[in-house]
Tab-separated table of C-alpha atoms and ligand atoms in Angstrom:
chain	number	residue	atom	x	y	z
A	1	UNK	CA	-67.935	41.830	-36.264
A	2	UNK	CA	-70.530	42.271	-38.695
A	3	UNK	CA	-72.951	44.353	-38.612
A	4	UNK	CA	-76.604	45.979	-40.321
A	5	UNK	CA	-75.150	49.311	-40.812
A	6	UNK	CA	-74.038	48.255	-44.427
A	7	UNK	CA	-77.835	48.567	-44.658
A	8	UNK	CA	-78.055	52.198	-44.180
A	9	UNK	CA	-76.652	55.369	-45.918
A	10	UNK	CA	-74.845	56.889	-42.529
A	11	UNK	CA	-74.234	60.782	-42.139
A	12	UNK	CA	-70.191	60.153	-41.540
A	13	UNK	CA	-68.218	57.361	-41.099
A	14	UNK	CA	-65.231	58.021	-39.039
A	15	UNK	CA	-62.411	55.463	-39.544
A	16	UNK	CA	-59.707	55.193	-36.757
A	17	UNK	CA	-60.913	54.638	-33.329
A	18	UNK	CA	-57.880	56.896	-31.646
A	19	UNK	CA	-57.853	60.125	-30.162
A	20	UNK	CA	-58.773	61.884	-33.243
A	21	UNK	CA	-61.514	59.608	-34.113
A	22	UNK	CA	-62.827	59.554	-31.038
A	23	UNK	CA	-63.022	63.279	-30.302
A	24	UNK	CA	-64.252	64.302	-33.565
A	25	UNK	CA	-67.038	61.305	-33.992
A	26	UNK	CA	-68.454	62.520	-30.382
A	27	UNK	CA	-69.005	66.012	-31.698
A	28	UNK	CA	-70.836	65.326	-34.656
A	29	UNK	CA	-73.557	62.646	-33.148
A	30	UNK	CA	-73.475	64.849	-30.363
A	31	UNK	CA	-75.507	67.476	-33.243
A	32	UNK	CA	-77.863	64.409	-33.806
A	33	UNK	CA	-76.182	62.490	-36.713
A	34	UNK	CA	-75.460	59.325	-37.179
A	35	UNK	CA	-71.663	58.722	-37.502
A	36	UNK	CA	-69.828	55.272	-36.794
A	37	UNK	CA	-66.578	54.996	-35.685
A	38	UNK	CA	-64.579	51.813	-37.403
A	39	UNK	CA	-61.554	50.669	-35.837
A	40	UNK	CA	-59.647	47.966	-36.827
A	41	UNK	CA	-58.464	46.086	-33.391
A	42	UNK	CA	-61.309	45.023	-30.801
A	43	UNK	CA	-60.448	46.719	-28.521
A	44	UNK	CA	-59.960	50.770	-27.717
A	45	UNK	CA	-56.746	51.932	-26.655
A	46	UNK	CA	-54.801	49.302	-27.526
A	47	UNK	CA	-52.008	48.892	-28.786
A	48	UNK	CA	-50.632	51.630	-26.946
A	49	UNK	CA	-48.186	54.139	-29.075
A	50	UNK	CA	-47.925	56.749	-26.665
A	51	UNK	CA	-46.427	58.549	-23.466
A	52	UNK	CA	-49.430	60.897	-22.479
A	53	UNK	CA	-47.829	63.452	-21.880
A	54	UNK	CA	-50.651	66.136	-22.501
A	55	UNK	CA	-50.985	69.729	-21.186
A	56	UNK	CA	-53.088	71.223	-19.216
A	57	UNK	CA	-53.992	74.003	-21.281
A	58	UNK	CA	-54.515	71.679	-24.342
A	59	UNK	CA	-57.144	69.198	-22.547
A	60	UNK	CA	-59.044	72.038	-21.341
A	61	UNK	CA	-59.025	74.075	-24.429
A	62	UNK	CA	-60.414	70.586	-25.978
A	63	UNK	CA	-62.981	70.338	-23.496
A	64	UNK	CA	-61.426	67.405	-21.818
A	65	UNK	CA	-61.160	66.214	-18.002
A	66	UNK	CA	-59.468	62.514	-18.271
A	67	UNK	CA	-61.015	60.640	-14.901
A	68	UNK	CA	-58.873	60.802	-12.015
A	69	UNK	CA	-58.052	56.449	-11.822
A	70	UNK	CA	-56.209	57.951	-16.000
A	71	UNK	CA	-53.875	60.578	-14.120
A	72	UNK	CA	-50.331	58.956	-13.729
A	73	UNK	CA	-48.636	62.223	-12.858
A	74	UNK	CA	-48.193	66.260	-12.966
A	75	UNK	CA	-45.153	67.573	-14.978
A	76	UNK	CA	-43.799	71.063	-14.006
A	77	UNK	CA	-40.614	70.993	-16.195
A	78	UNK	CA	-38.306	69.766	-17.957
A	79	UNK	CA	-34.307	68.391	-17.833
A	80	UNK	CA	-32.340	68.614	-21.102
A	81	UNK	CA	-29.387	67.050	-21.558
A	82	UNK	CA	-27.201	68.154	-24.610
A	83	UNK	CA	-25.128	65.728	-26.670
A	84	UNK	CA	-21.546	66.392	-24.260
A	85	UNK	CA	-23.513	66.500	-21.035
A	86	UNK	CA	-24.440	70.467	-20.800
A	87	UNK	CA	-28.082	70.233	-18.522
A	88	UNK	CA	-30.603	72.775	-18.845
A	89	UNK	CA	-32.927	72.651	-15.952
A	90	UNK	CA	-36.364	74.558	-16.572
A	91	UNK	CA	-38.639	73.904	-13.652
A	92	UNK	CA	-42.001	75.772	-12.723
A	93	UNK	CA	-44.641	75.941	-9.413
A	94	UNK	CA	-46.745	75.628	-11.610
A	95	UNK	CA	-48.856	72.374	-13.204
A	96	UNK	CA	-47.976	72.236	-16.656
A	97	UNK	CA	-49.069	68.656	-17.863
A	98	UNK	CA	-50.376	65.698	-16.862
A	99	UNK	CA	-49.207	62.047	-17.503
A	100	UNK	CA	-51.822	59.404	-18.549
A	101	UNK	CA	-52.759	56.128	-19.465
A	102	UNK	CA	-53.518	56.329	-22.733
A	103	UNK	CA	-55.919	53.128	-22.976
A	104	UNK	CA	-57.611	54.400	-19.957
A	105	UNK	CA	-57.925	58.009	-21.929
A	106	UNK	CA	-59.027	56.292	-25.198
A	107	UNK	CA	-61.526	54.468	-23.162
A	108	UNK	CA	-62.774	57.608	-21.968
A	109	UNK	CA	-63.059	59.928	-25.465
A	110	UNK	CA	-64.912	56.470	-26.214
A	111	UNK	CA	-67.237	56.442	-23.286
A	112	UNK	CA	-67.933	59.964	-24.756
A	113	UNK	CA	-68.335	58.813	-27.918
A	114	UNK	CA	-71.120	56.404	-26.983
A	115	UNK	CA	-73.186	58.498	-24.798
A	116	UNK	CA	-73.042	60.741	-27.516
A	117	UNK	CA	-75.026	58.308	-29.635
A	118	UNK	CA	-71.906	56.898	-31.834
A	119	UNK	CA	-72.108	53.499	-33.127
A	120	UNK	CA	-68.833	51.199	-32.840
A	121	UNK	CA	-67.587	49.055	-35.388
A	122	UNK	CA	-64.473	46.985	-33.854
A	123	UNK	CA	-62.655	44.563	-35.062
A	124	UNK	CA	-63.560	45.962	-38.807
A	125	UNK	CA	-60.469	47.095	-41.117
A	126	UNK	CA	-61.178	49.618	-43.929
A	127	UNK	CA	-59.321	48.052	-46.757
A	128	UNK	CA	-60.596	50.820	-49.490
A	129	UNK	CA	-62.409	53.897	-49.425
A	130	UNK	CA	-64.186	55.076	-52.947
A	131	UNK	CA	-65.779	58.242	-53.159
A	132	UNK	CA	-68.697	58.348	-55.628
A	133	UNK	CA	-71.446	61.155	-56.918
A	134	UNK	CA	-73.986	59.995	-53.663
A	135	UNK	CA	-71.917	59.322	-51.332
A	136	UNK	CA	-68.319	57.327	-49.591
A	137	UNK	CA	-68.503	53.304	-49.536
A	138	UNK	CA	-65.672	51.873	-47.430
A	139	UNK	CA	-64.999	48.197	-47.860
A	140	UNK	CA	-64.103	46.125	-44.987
A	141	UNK	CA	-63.908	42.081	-44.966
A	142	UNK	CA	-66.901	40.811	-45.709
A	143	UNK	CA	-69.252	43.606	-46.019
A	144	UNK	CA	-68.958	47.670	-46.900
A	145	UNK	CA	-70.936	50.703	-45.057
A	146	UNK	CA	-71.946	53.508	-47.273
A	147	UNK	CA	-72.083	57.424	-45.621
A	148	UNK	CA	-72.625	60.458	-46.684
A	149	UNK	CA	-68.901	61.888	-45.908
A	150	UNK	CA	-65.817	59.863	-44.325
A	151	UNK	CA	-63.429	61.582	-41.651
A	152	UNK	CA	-59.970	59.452	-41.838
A	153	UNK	CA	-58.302	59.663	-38.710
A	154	UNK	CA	-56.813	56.299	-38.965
A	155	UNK	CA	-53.099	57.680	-38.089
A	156	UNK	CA	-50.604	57.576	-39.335
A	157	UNK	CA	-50.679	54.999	-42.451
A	158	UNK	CA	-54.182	56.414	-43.071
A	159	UNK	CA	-56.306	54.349	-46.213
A	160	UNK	CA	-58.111	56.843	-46.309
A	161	UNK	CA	-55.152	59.509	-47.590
A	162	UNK	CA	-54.071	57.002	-49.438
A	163	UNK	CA	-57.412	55.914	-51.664
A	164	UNK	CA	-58.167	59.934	-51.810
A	165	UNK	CA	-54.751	60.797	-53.061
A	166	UNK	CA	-53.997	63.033	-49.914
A	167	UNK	CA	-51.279	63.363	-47.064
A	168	UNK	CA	-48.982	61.483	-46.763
A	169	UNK	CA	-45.674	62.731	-44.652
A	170	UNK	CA	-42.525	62.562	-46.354
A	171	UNK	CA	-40.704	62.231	-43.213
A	172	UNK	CA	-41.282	59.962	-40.236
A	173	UNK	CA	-39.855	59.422	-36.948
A	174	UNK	CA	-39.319	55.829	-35.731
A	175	UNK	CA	-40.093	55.514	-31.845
A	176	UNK	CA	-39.744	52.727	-29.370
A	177	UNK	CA	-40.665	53.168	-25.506
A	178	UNK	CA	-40.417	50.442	-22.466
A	179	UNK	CA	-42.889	50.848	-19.353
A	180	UNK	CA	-39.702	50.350	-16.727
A	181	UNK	CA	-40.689	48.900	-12.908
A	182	UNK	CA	-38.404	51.913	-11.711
A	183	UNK	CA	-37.945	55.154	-10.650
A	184	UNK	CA	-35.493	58.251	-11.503
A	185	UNK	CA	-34.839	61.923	-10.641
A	186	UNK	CA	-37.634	63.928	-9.626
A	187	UNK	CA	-41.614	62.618	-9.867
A	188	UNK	CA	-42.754	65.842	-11.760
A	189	UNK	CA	-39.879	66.595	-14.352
A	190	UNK	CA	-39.545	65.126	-17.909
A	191	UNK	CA	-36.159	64.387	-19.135
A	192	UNK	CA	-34.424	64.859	-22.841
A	193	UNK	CA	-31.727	63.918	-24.117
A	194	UNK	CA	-30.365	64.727	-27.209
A	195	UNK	CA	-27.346	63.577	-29.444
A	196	UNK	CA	-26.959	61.551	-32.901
A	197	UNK	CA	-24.878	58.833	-31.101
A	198	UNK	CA	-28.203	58.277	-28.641
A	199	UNK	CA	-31.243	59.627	-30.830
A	200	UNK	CA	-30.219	60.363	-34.245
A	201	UNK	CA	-32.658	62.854	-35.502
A	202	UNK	CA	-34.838	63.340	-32.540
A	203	UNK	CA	-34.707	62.716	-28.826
A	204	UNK	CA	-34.650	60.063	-25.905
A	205	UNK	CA	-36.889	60.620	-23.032
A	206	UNK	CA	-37.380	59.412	-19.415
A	207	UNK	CA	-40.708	60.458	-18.469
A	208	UNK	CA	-42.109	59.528	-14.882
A	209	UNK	CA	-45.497	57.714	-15.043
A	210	UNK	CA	-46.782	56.967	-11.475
A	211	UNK	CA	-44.433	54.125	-9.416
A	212	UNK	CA	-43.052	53.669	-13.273
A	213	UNK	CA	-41.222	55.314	-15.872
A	214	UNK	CA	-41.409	55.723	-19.703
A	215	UNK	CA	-38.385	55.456	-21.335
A	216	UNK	CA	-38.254	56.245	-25.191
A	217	UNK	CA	-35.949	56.937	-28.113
A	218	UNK	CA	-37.122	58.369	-31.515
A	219	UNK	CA	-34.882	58.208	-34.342
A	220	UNK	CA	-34.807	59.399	-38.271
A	221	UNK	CA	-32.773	58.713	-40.825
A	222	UNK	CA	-31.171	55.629	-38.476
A	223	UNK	CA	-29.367	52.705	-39.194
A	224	UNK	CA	-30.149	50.634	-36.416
A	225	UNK	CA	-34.209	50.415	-35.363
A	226	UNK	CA	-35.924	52.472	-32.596
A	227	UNK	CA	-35.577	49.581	-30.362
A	228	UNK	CA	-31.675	48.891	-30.634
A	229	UNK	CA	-31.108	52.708	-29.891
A	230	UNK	CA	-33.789	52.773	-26.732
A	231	UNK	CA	-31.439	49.722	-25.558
A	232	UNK	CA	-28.022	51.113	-26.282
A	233	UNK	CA	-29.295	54.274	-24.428
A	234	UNK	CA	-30.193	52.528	-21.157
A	235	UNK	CA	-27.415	50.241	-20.799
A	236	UNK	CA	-25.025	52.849	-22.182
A	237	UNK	CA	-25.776	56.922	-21.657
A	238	UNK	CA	-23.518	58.332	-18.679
A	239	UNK	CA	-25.962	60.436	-17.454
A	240	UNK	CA	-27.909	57.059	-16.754
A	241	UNK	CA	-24.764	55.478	-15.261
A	242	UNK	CA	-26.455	52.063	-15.720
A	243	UNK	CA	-29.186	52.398	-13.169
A	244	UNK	CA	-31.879	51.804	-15.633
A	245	UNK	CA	-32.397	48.325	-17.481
A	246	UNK	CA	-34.385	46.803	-19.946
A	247	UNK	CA	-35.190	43.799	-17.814
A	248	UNK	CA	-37.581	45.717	-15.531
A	249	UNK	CA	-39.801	46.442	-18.487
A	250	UNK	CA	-43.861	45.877	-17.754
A	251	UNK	CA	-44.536	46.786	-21.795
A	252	UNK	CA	-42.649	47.993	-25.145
A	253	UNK	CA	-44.280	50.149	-27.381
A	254	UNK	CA	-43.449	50.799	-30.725
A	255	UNK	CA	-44.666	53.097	-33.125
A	256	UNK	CA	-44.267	56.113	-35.749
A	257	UNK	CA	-44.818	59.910	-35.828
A	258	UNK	CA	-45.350	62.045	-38.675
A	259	UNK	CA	-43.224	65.111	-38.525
A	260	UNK	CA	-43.926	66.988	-41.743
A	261	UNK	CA	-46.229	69.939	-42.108
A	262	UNK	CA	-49.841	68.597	-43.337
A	263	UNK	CA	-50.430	69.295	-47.112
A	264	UNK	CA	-54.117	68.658	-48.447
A	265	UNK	CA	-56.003	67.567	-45.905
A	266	UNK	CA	-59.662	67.366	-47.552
A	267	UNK	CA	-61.078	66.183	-51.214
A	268	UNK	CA	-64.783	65.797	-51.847
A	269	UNK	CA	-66.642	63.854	-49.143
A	270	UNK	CA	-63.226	63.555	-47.252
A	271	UNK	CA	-61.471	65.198	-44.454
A	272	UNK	CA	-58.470	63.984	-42.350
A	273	UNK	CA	-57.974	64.518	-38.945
A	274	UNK	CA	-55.218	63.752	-36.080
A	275	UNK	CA	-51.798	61.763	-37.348
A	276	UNK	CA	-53.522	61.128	-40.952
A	277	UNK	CA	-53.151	64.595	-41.210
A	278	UNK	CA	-49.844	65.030	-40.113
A	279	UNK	CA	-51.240	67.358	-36.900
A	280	UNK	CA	-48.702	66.484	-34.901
A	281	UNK	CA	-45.881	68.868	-33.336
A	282	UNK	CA	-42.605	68.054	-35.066
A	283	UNK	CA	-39.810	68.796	-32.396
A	284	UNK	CA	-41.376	67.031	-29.649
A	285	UNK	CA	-43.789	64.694	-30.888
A	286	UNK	CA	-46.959	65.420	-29.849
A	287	UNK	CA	-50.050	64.910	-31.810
A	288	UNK	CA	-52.633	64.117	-29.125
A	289	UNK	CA	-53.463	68.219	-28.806
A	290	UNK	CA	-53.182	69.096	-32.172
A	291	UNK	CA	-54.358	66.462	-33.194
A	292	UNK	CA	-57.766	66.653	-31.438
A	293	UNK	CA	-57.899	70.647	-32.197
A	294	UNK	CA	-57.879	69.672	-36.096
A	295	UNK	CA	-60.441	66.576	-35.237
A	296	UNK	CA	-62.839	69.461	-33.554
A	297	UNK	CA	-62.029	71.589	-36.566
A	298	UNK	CA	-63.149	68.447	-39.171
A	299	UNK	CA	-66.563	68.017	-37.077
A	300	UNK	CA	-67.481	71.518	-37.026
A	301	UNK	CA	-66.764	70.994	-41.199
A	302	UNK	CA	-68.793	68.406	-41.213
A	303	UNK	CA	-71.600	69.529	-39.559
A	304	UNK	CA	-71.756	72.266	-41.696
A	305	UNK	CA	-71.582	70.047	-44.771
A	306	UNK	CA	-74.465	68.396	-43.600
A	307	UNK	CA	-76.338	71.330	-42.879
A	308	UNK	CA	-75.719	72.949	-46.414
A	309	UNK	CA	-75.587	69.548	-48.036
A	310	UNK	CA	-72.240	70.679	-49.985
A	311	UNK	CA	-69.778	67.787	-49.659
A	312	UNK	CA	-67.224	69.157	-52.520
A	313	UNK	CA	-63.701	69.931	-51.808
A	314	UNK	CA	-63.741	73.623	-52.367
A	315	UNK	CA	-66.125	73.585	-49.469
A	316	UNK	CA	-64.236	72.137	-47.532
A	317	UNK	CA	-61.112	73.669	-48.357
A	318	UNK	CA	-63.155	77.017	-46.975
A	319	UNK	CA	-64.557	74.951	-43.994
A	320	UNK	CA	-61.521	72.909	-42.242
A	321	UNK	CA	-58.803	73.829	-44.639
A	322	UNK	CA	-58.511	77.375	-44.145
A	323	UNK	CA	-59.884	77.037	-40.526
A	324	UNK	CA	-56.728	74.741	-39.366
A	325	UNK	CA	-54.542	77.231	-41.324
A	326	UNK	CA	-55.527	80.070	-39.058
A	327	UNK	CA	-55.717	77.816	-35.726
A	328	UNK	CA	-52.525	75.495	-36.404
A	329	UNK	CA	-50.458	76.273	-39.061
A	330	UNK	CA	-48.057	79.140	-36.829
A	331	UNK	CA	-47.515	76.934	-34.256
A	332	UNK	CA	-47.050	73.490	-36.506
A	333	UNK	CA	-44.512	75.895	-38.270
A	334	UNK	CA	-43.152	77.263	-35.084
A	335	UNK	CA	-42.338	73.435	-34.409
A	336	UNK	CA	-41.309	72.543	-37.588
A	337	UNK	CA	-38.454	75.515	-37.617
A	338	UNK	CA	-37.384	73.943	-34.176
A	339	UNK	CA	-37.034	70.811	-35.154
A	340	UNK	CA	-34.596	71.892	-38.482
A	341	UNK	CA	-32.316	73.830	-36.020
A	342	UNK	CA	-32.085	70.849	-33.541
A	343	UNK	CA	-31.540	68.301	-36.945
A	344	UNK	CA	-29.548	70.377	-38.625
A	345	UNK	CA	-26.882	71.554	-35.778
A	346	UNK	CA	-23.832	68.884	-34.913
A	347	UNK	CA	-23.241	67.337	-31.484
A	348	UNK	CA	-20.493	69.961	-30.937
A	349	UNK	CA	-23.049	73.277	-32.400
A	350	UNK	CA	-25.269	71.525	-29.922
A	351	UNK	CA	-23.099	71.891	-26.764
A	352	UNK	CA	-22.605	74.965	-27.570
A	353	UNK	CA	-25.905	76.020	-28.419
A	354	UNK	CA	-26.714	75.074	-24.766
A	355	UNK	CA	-23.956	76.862	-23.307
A	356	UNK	CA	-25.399	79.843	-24.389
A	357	UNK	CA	-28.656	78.806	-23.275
A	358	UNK	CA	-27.137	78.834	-19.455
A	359	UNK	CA	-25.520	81.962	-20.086
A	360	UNK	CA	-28.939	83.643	-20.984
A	361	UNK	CA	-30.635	82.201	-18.409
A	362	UNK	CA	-33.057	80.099	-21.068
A	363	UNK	CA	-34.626	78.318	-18.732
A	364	UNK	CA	-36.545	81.695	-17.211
A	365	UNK	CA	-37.659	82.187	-20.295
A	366	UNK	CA	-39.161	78.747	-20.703
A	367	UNK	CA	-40.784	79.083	-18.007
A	368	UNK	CA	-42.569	82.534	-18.542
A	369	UNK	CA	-43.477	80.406	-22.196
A	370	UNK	CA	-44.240	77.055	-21.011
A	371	UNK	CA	-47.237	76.016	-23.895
A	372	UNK	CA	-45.402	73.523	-25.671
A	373	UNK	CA	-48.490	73.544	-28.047
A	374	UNK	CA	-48.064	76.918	-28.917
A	375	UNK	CA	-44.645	77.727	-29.628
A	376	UNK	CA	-44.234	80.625	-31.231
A	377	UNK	CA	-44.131	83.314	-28.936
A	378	UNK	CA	-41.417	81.706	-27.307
A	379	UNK	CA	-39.586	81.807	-30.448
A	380	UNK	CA	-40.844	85.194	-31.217
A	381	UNK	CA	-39.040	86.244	-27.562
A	382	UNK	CA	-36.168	84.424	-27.920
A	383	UNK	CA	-35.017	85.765	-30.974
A	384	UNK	CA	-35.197	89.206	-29.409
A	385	UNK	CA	-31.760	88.027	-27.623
A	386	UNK	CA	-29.148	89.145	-29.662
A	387	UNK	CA	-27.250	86.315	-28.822
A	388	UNK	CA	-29.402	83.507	-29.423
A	389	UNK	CA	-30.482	85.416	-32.802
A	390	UNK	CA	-27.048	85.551	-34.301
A	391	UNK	CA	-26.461	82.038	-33.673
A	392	UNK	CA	-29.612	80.685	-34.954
A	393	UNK	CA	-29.535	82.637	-37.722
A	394	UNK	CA	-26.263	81.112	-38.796
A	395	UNK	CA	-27.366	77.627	-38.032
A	396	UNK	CA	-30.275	77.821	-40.062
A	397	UNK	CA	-28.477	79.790	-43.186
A	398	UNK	CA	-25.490	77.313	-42.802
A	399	UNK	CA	-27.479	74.406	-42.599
A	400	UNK	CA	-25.533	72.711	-40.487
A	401	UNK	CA	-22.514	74.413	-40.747
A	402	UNK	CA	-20.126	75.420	-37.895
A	403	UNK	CA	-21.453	78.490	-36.162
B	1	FAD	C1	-43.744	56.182	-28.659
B	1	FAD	C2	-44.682	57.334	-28.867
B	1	FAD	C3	-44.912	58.225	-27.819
B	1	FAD	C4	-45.790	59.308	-28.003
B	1	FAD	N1	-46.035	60.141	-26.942
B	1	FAD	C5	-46.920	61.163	-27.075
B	1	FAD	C6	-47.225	62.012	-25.965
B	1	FAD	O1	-46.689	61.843	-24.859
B	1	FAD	N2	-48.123	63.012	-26.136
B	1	FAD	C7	-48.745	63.221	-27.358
B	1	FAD	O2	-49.551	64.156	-27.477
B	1	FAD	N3	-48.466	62.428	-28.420
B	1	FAD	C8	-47.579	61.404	-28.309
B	1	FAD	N4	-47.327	60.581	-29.377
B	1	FAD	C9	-48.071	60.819	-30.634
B	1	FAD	C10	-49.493	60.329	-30.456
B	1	FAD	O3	-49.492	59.001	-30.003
B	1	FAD	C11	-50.263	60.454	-31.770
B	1	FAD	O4	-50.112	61.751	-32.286
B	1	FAD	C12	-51.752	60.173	-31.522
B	1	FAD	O5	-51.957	58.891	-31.040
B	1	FAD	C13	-52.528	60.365	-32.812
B	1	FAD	O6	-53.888	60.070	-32.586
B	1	FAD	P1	-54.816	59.666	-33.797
B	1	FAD	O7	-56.156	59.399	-33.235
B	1	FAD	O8	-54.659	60.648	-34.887
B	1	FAD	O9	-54.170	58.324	-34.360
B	1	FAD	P2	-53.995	56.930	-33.659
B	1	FAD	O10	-53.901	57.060	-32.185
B	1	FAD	O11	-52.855	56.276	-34.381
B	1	FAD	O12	-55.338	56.168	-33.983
B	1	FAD	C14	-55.618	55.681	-35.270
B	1	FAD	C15	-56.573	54.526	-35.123
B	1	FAD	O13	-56.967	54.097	-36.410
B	1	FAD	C16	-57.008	52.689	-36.452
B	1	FAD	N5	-56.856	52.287	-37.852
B	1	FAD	C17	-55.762	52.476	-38.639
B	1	FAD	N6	-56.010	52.019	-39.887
B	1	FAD	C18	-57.279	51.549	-39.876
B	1	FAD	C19	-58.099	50.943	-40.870
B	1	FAD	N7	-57.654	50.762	-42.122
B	1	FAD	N8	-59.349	50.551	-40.535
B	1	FAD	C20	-59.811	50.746	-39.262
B	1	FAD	N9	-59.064	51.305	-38.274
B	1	FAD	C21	-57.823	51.702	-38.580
B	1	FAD	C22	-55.851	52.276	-35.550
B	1	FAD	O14	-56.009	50.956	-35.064
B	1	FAD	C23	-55.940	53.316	-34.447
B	1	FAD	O15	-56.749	52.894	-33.384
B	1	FAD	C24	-46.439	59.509	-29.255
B	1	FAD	C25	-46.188	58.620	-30.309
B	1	FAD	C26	-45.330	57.550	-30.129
B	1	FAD	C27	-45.093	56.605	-31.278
């Protein structure tokens, strides 16, 4: 698609037409700039790399209401299944998250985006981004747009890190999910299931979506791919006793999560938002939240680079940098410690770590601290248990090491 904007000097150029994008181009034309959004498939919300799974809290403290037709579901809590078949069951009255379709919530933040005034540029992939003394030029097949700052929230594999020599996560999680024609357990409780022989470095997942039901693996450090493990686990896991099969699949999506802290996240003229950031919640995965609190974060940067014309980095290292910091960084931490215990323990530390769990009565206390966002009181509580302290404690100083 090409287009006369190469014509004009723009205010921001946001590339990456996800959540991120999305979210943070509607704020800044909704200030009365002109920002285009350039995303490289025609089409937004697809392909989709995603359960949404989003909570409550997080959409509304993002300003969000997804339309009603997006809603799949209502999750109050949460099954866990340890490596040797301990189950922790943590299950609330209480509304904790909502399941959605992701194209139809892409769609959506677009709709936004639009009657915010954003411009769309589909079907356009940013091959380079150069930063010069005036301004960003971004060069796309056959023509290049010029703006006066560029916002990269073009996930994961972000060009725009890349050409401005910022984050990039050292460690990634591999993830492959089937849409299943079928139904299991209970319509408003995710499931997890952990264990290196099933999910080597992360998790599997059932997650109910409507009449349908996700069913996911992510893996690290692997030998076999994402997909090979999400089929082993189906045809194979006891506590799925073969029920569930590969051949009632509807779609298969594929795709990778960054689960490293974010580094720099801003040079001169650039800022990077969402999964090019690395905003995403290490132990479970998420990046939709975070990911749109750091894209809010980046607009309100923007805007007042704009304002002050002052596009250098130390600016913005004031403006987003050490804004995220105090917003995220706790809670991306909080995340990041839970996902080194739950890497670092064995199968066997594992069972036994969830032993305990029943004997303490965990899941009350996931309950009273249900914000999967926001982690860190939880941990904060939990470690006031001298149990639980002692023995995580050990597993972190051991590394791994019997505890
Ligand atoms: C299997 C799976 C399940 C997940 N489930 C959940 C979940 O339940 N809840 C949750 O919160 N998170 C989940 N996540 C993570 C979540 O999907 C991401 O954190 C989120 O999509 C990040 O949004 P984003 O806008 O930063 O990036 P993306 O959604 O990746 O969007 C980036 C956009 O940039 C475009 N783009 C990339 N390069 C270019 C280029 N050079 N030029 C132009 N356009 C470009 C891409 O086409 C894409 O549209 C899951 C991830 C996976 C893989």
């Amino acid at each position: 698609m090409r287009s006369d904007l190469s014509r004009t000097m723009l205010d921001v150029a946001v590339v990456g037409g996800g959540a991120a994008g999305l979210i943070a181009a509607r704020d800044i034309a909704g200030a009365g700039f002109r920002v285009v959004v350039v995303e490289e498939h025609a089409e937004i919300g697809t392909p989709v790399q995603c359960s949404g799974l989003f909570s409550i809290r997080g959409l509304r403290e993002l300003e969000l209401s997804p339309p009603e037709h997006a809603v799949c579901g209502v999750i109050r809590g949460g099954r866990f299944h340890s490596p040797g078949g301990e189950v922790l069951v943590a299950h609330s009255r209480l509304d904790r998250a909502l399941v959605i379709e992701r194209r139809s919530f892409d769609r959506y933040l677009a709709e936004e985006a639009l009657d915010a005034g954003v411009q769309m540029l589909l079907s356009a992939r940013v091959k380079h981004v150069r930063v010069g003394s005036a301004g960003v030029r971004l060069a796309l097949p056959g023509q290049s747009l010029e703006a006066r700052l560029v916002i990269g929230a073009d996930g994961v594999r972000s060009v725009v890190a890349r050409c401005s020599g910022l984050y990039s996560p050292p460690e990634l999680v591999g993830a492959a999910q089937l849409e299943l024609r079928a139904s299991w357990g209970e319509e408003d409780i995710a499931e997890l299931f952990f264990g290196r022989e099933w999910a080597p470095g992360f998790y599997a997942w059932l997650l109910p979506k409507g009449e349908n039901l996700l069913a996911g693996v992510g893996v690290s450090g692997a030998r076999g791919t994402p997909r090979s493990y999400l089929l082993r686990f189906l045809r194979h896991h006891p506590a799925l006793r073969g029920r569930l099969s590969s051949e009632k699949a509807l779609s298969l999506h594929r795709g990778c999560i960054p689960v490293s802290l974010p580094g720099r996240t801003c040079a001169e003229r650039v800022l990077l938002a969402g999964d090019a950031g690395g905003f995403v919640k290490a132990s479970t995965g998420g990046g939709v939240i975070t990911g749109g609190i750091s894209a809010r974060l980046a607009a309100s940067a923007a805007l007042q680079a704009l304002e002050e014309e002052d596009f250098s980095e130390s600016f913005f290292r004031q403006a987003y940098e050490r804004r995220w910091r105090e917003e995220l960084l706790k809670e991306l931490e909080a995340h990041a410690l839970l996902r080194e215990l739950l890497t670092s323990l064995s199968d066997a530390e594992l069972d036994r770590l969830f032993r305990l769990a029943i004997q303490e009565d965990l899941p009350s206390l996931m309950v009273r601290f249900p914000d999967t966002d926001r982690p860190s009181e939880f941990l904060r509580e939990l470690m006031q248990n001298r149990r639980f302290a002692s023995f995580l404690q050990k597993a972190l100083l051991s590394d791994g090491a019997d505890v």
